[in-house]
XYZ file of N, CA and C in Angstrom:
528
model
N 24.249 -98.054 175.828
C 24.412 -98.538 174.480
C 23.052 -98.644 173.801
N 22.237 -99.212 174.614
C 20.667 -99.470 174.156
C 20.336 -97.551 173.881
N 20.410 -97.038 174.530
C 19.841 -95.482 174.213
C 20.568 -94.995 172.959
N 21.901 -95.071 172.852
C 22.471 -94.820 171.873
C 22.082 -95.672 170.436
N 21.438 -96.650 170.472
C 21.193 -97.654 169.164
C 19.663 -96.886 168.692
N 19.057 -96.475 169.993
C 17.156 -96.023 170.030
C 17.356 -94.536 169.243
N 18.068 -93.584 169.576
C 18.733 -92.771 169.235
C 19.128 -92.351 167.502
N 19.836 -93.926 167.672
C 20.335 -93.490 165.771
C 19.437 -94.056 164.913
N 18.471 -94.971 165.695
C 17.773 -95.489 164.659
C 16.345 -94.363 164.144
N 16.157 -93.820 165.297
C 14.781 -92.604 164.909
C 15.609 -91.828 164.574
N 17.248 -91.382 164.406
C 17.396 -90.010 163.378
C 17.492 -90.491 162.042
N 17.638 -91.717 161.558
C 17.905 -92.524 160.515
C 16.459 -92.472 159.715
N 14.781 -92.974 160.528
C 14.332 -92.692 159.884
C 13.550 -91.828 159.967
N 13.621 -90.597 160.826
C 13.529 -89.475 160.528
C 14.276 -88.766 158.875
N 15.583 -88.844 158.772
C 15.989 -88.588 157.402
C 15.724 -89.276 156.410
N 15.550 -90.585 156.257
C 14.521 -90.982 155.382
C 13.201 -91.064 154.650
N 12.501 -90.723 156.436
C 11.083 -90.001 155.660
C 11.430 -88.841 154.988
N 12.036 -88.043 155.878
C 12.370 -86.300 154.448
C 12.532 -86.639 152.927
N 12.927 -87.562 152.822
C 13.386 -87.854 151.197
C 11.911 -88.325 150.320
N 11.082 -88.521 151.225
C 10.112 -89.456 150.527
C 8.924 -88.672 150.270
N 8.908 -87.833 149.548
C 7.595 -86.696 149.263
C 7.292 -87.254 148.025
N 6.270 -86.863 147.639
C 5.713 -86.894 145.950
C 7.120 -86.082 144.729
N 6.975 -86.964 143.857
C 8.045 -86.400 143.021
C 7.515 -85.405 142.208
N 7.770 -84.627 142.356
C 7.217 -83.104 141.471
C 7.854 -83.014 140.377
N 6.846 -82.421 139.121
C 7.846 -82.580 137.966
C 6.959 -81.007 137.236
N 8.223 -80.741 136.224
C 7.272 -79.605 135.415
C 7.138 -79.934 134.133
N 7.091 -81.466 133.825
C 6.207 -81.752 132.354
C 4.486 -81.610 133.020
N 4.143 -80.697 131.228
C 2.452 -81.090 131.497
C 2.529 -82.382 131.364
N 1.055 -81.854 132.319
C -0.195 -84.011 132.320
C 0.064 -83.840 130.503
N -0.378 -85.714 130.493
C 0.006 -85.849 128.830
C -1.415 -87.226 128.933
N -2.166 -86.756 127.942
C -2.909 -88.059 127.857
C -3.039 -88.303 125.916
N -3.367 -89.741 125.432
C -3.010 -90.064 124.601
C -4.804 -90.573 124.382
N -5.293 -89.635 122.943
C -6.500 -89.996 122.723
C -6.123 -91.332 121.591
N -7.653 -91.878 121.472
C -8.040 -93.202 120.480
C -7.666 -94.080 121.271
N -7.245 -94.774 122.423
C -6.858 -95.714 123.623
C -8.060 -95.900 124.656
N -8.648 -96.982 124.772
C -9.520 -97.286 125.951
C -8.524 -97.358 127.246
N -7.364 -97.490 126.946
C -6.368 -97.862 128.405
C -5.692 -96.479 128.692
N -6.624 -95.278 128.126
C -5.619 -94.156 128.393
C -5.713 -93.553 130.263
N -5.151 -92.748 130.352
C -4.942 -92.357 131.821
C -6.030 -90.972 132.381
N -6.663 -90.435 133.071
C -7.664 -89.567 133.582
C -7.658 -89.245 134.351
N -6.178 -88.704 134.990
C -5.850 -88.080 136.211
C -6.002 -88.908 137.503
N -6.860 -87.876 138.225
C -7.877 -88.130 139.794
C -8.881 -89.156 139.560
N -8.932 -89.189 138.466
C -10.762 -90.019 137.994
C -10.491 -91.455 137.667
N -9.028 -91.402 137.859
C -8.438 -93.317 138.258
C -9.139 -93.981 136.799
N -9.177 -93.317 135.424
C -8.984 -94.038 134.239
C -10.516 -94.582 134.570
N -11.384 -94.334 135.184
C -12.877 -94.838 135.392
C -13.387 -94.292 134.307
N -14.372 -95.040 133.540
C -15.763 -94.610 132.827
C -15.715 -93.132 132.934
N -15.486 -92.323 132.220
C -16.613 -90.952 132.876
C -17.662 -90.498 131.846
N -18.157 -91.617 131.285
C -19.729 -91.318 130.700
C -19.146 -90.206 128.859
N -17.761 -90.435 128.109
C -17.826 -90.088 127.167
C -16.896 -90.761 126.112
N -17.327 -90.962 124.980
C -16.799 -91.576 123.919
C -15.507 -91.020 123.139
N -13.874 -91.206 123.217
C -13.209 -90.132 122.605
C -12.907 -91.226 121.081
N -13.313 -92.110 120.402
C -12.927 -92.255 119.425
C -14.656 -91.616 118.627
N -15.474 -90.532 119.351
C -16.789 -90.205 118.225
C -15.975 -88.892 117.911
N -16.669 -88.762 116.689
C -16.190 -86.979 116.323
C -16.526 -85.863 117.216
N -15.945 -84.842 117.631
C -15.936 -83.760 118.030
C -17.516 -83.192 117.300
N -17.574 -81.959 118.229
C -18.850 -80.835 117.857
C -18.724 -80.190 116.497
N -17.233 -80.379 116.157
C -17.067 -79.898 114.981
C -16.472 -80.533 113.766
N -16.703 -82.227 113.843
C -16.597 -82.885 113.255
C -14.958 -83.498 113.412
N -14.080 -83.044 114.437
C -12.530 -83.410 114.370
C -12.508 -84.808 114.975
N -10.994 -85.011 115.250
C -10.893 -85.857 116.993
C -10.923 -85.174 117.763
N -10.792 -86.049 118.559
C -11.166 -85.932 120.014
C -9.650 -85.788 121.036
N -8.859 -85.457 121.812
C -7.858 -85.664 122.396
C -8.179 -85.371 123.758
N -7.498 -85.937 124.775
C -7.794 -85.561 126.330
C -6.643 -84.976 126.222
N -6.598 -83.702 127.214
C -6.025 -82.684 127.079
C -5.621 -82.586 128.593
N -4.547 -83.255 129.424
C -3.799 -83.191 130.514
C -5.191 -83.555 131.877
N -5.746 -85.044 131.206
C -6.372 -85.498 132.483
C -7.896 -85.350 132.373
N -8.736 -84.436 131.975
C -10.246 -84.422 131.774
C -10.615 -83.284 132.088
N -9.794 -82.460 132.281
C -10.158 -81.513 132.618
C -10.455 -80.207 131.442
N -9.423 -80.516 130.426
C -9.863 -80.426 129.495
C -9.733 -81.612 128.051
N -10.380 -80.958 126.927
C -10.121 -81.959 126.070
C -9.693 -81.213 124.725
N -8.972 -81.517 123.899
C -8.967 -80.263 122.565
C -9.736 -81.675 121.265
N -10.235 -80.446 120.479
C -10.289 -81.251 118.923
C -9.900 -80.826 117.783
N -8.912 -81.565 117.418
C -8.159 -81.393 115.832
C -9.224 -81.427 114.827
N -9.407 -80.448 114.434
C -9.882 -80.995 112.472
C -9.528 -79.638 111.261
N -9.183 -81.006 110.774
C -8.049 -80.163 109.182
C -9.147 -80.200 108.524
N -8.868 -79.508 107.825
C -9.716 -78.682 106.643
C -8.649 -78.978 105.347
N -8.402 -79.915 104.691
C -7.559 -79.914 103.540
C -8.142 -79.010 102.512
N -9.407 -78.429 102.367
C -9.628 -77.934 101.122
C -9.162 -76.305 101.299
N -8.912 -75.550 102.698
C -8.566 -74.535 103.102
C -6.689 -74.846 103.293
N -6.350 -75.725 103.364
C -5.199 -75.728 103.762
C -5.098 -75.056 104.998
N -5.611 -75.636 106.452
C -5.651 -75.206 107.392
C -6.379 -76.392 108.340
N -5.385 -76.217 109.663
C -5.441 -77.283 110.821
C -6.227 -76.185 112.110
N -7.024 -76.669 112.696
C -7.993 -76.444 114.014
C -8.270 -76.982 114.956
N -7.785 -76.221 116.318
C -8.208 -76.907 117.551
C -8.738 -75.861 118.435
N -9.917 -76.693 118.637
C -10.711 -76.205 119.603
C -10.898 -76.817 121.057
N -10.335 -75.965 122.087
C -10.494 -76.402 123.641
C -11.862 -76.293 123.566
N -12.204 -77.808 124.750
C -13.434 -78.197 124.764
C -13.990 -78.708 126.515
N -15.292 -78.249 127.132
C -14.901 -79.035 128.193
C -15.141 -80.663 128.884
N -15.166 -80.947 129.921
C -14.799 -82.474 130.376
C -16.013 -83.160 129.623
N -17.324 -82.756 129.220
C -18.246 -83.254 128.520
C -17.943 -83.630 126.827
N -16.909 -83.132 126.159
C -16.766 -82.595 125.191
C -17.440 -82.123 124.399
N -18.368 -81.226 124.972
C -19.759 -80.946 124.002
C -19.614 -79.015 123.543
N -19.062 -78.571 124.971
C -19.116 -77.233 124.954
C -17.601 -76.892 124.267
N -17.449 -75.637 123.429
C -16.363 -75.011 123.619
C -16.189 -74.044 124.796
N -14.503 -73.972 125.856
C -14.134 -73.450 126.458
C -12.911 -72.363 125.869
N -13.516 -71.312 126.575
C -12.394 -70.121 125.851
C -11.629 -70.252 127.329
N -10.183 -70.174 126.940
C -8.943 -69.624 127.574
C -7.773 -69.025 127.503
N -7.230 -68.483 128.174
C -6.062 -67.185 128.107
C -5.448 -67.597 127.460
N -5.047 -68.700 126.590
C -3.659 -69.205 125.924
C -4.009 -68.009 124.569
N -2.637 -67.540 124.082
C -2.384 -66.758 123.092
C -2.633 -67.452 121.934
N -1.569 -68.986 121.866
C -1.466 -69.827 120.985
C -0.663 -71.247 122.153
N -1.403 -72.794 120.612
C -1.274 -73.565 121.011
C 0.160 -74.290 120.265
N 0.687 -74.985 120.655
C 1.724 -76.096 119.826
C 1.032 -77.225 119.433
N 0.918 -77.440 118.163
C 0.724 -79.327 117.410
C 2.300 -79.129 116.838
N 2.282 -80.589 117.433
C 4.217 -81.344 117.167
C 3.517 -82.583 116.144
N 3.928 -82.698 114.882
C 4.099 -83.672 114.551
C 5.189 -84.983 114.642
N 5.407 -86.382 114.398
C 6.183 -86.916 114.321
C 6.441 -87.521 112.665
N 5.301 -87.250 111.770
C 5.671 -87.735 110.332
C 5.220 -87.110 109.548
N 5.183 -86.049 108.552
C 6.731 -85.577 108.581
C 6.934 -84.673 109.967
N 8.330 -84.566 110.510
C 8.674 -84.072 112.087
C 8.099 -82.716 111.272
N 7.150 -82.064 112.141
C 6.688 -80.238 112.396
C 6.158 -79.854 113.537
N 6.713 -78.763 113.599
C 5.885 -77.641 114.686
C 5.073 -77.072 114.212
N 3.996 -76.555 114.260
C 2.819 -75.903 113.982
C 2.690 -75.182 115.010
N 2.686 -73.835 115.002
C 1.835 -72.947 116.405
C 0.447 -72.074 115.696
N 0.098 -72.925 116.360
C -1.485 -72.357 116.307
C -2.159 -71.167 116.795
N -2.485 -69.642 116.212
C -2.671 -68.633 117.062
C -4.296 -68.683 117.491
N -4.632 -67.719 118.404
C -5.831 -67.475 119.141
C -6.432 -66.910 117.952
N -8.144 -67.509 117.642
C -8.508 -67.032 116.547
C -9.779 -66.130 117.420
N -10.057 -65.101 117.479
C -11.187 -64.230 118.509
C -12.659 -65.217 117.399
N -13.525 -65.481 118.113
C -14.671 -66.171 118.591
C -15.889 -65.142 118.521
N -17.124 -65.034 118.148
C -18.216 -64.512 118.438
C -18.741 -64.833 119.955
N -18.964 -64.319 120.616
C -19.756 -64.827 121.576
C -18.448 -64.982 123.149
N -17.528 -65.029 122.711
C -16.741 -64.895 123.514
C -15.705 -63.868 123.868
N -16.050 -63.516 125.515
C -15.438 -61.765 125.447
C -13.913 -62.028 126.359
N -14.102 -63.450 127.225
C -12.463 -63.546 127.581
C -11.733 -64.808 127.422
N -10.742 -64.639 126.390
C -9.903 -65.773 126.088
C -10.630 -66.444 124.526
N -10.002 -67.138 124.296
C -10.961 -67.640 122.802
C -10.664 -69.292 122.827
N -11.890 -70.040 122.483
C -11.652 -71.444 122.085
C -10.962 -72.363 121.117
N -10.579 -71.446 120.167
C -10.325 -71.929 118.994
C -8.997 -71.522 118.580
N -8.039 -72.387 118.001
C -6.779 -72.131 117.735
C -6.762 -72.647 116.030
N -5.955 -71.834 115.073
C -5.406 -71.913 113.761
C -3.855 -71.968 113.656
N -3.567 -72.798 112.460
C -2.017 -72.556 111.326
C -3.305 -73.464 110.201
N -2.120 -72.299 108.599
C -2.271 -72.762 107.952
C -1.000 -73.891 107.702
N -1.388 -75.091 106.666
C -1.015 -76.316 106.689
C 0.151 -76.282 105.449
N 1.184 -76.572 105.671
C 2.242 -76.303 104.932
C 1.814 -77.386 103.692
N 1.393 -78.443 103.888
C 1.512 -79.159 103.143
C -0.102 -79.721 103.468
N -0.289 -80.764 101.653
C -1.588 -81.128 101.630
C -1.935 -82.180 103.226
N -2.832 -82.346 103.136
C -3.296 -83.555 104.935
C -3.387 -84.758 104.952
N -3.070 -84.994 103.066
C -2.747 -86.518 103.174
C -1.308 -87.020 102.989
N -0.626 -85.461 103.052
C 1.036 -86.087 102.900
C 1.272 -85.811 104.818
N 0.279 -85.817 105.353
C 1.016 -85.966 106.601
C 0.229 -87.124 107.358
N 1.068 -87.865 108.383
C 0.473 -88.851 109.653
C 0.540 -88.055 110.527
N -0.785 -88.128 110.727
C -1.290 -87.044 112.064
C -1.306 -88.130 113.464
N 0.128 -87.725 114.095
C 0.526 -88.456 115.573
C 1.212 -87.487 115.558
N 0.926 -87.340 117.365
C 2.046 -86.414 117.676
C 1.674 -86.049 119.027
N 1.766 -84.137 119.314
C 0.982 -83.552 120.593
C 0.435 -82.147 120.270
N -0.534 -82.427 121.134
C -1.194 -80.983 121.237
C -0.457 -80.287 122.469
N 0.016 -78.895 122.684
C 0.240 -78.197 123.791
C 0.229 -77.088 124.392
N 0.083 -76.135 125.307
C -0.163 -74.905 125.357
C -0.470 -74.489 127.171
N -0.158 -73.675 127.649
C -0.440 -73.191 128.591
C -1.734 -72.627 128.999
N -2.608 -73.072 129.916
C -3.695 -72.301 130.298
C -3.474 -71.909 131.771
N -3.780 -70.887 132.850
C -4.119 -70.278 133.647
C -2.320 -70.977 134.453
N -1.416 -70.595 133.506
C 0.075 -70.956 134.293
C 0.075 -72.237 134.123
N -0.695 -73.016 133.828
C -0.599 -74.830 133.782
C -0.276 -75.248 132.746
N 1.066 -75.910 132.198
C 0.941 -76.527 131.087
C -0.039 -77.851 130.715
N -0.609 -77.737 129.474
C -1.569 -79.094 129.096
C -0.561 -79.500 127.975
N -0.909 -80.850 127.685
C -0.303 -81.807 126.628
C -1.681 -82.770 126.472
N -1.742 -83.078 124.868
C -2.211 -84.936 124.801
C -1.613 -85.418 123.775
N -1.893 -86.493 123.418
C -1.117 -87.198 122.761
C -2.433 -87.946 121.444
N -1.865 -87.637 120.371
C -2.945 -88.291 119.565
C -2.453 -88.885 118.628
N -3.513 -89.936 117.750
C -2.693 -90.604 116.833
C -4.172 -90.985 115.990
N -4.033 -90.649 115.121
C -5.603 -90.829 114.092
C -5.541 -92.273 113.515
N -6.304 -93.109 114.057
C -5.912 -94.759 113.650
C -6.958 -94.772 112.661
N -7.457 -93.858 112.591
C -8.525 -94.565 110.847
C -8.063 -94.157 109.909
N -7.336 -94.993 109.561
C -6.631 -95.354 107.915
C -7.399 -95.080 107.063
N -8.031 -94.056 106.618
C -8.885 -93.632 105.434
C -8.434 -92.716 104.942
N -9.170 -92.138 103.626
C -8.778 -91.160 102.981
C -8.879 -90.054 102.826
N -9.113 -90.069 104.439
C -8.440 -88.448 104.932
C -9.919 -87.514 104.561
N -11.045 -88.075 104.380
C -11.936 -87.216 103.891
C -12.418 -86.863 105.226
N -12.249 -87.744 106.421
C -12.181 -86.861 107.670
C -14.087 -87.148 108.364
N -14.531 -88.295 107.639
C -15.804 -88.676 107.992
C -16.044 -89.527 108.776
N -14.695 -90.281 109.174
C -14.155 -91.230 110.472
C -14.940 -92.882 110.203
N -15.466 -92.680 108.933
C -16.033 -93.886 108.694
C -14.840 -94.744 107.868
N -15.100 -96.048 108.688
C -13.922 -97.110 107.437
C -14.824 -97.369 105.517
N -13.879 -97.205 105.029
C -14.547 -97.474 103.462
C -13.773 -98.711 103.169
């Protein structure tokens, strides 16, 4: 009886450990810029020596872009009627060119899709940094929250952004 109890109890949790792996999922990493409490993958949300509420290299925001590995930066151009993101890397200083064709910005106010195509780059001979759409509408009839998204090297990326400086959109990130 004792062998028979020793028995069912190691096939019991033998089949229990099987169940217990990492839960695999196929949403991209999603990180949410302008948040000191945002998330950084492997790097356990530690310091890593950069500021995401300063302007971008090219004057945009800033967004973490599925963990630190990369980062993108939004900046509209209202006088072109045209929205820009440029993949950037974990420093956010450099632009990084990659295979993505085009990117997705999802708005939530007013609800839009925007797909952003690959704009070819000087200086860069594989993949391009920089993504375009022109802007259906002026940049102060929209609240810019939402996501950035797009596939690089088979990996989906996501972040999540939300422009908390309530200004007038002149895009100088200073409060007036």
């Amino acid at each position: 009886m004792k062998r028979c109890f020793t028995w069912f109890a190691l096939m019991l949790g033998t089949i229990g450990f099987a169940g217990c792996g990492p839960a695999s999922s196929d949403k991209p990493a999603t990180s949410e810029a302008g948040h000191e409490d945002h998330e950084h993958g492997d790097q356990g949300g530690a310091d890593h020596g950069h500021d995401h509420s300063a302007p971008g290299p090219h004057g945009g925001m800033i967004i973490d872009w599925g963990g630190g590995k990369f980062h993108v930066e939004l900046v509209i151009d209202d006088a072109k009627k045209e929205v820009t993101v440029y993949v950037l890397d974990e420093s956010m200083k450099k632009s990084v060119p990659v295979d993505a064709t085009e990117l997705q910005l999802s708005l939530k106010e007013p609800v839009m899709e925007l797909t952003l195509a690959a704009v070819a780059t000087s200086g860069e001979t594989s993949g391009t940094s920089q993504f375009s759409a022109p802007l259906p509408m002026s940049d102060k009839e929209i609240h810019w929250e939402g996501t950035i998204s797009g596939v690089v090297d088979g990996v989906p990326y996501a972040g999540e952004f939300h422009d908390e400086h309530e200004h007038d959109h002149d895009h100088d990130h200073e409060k007036k």
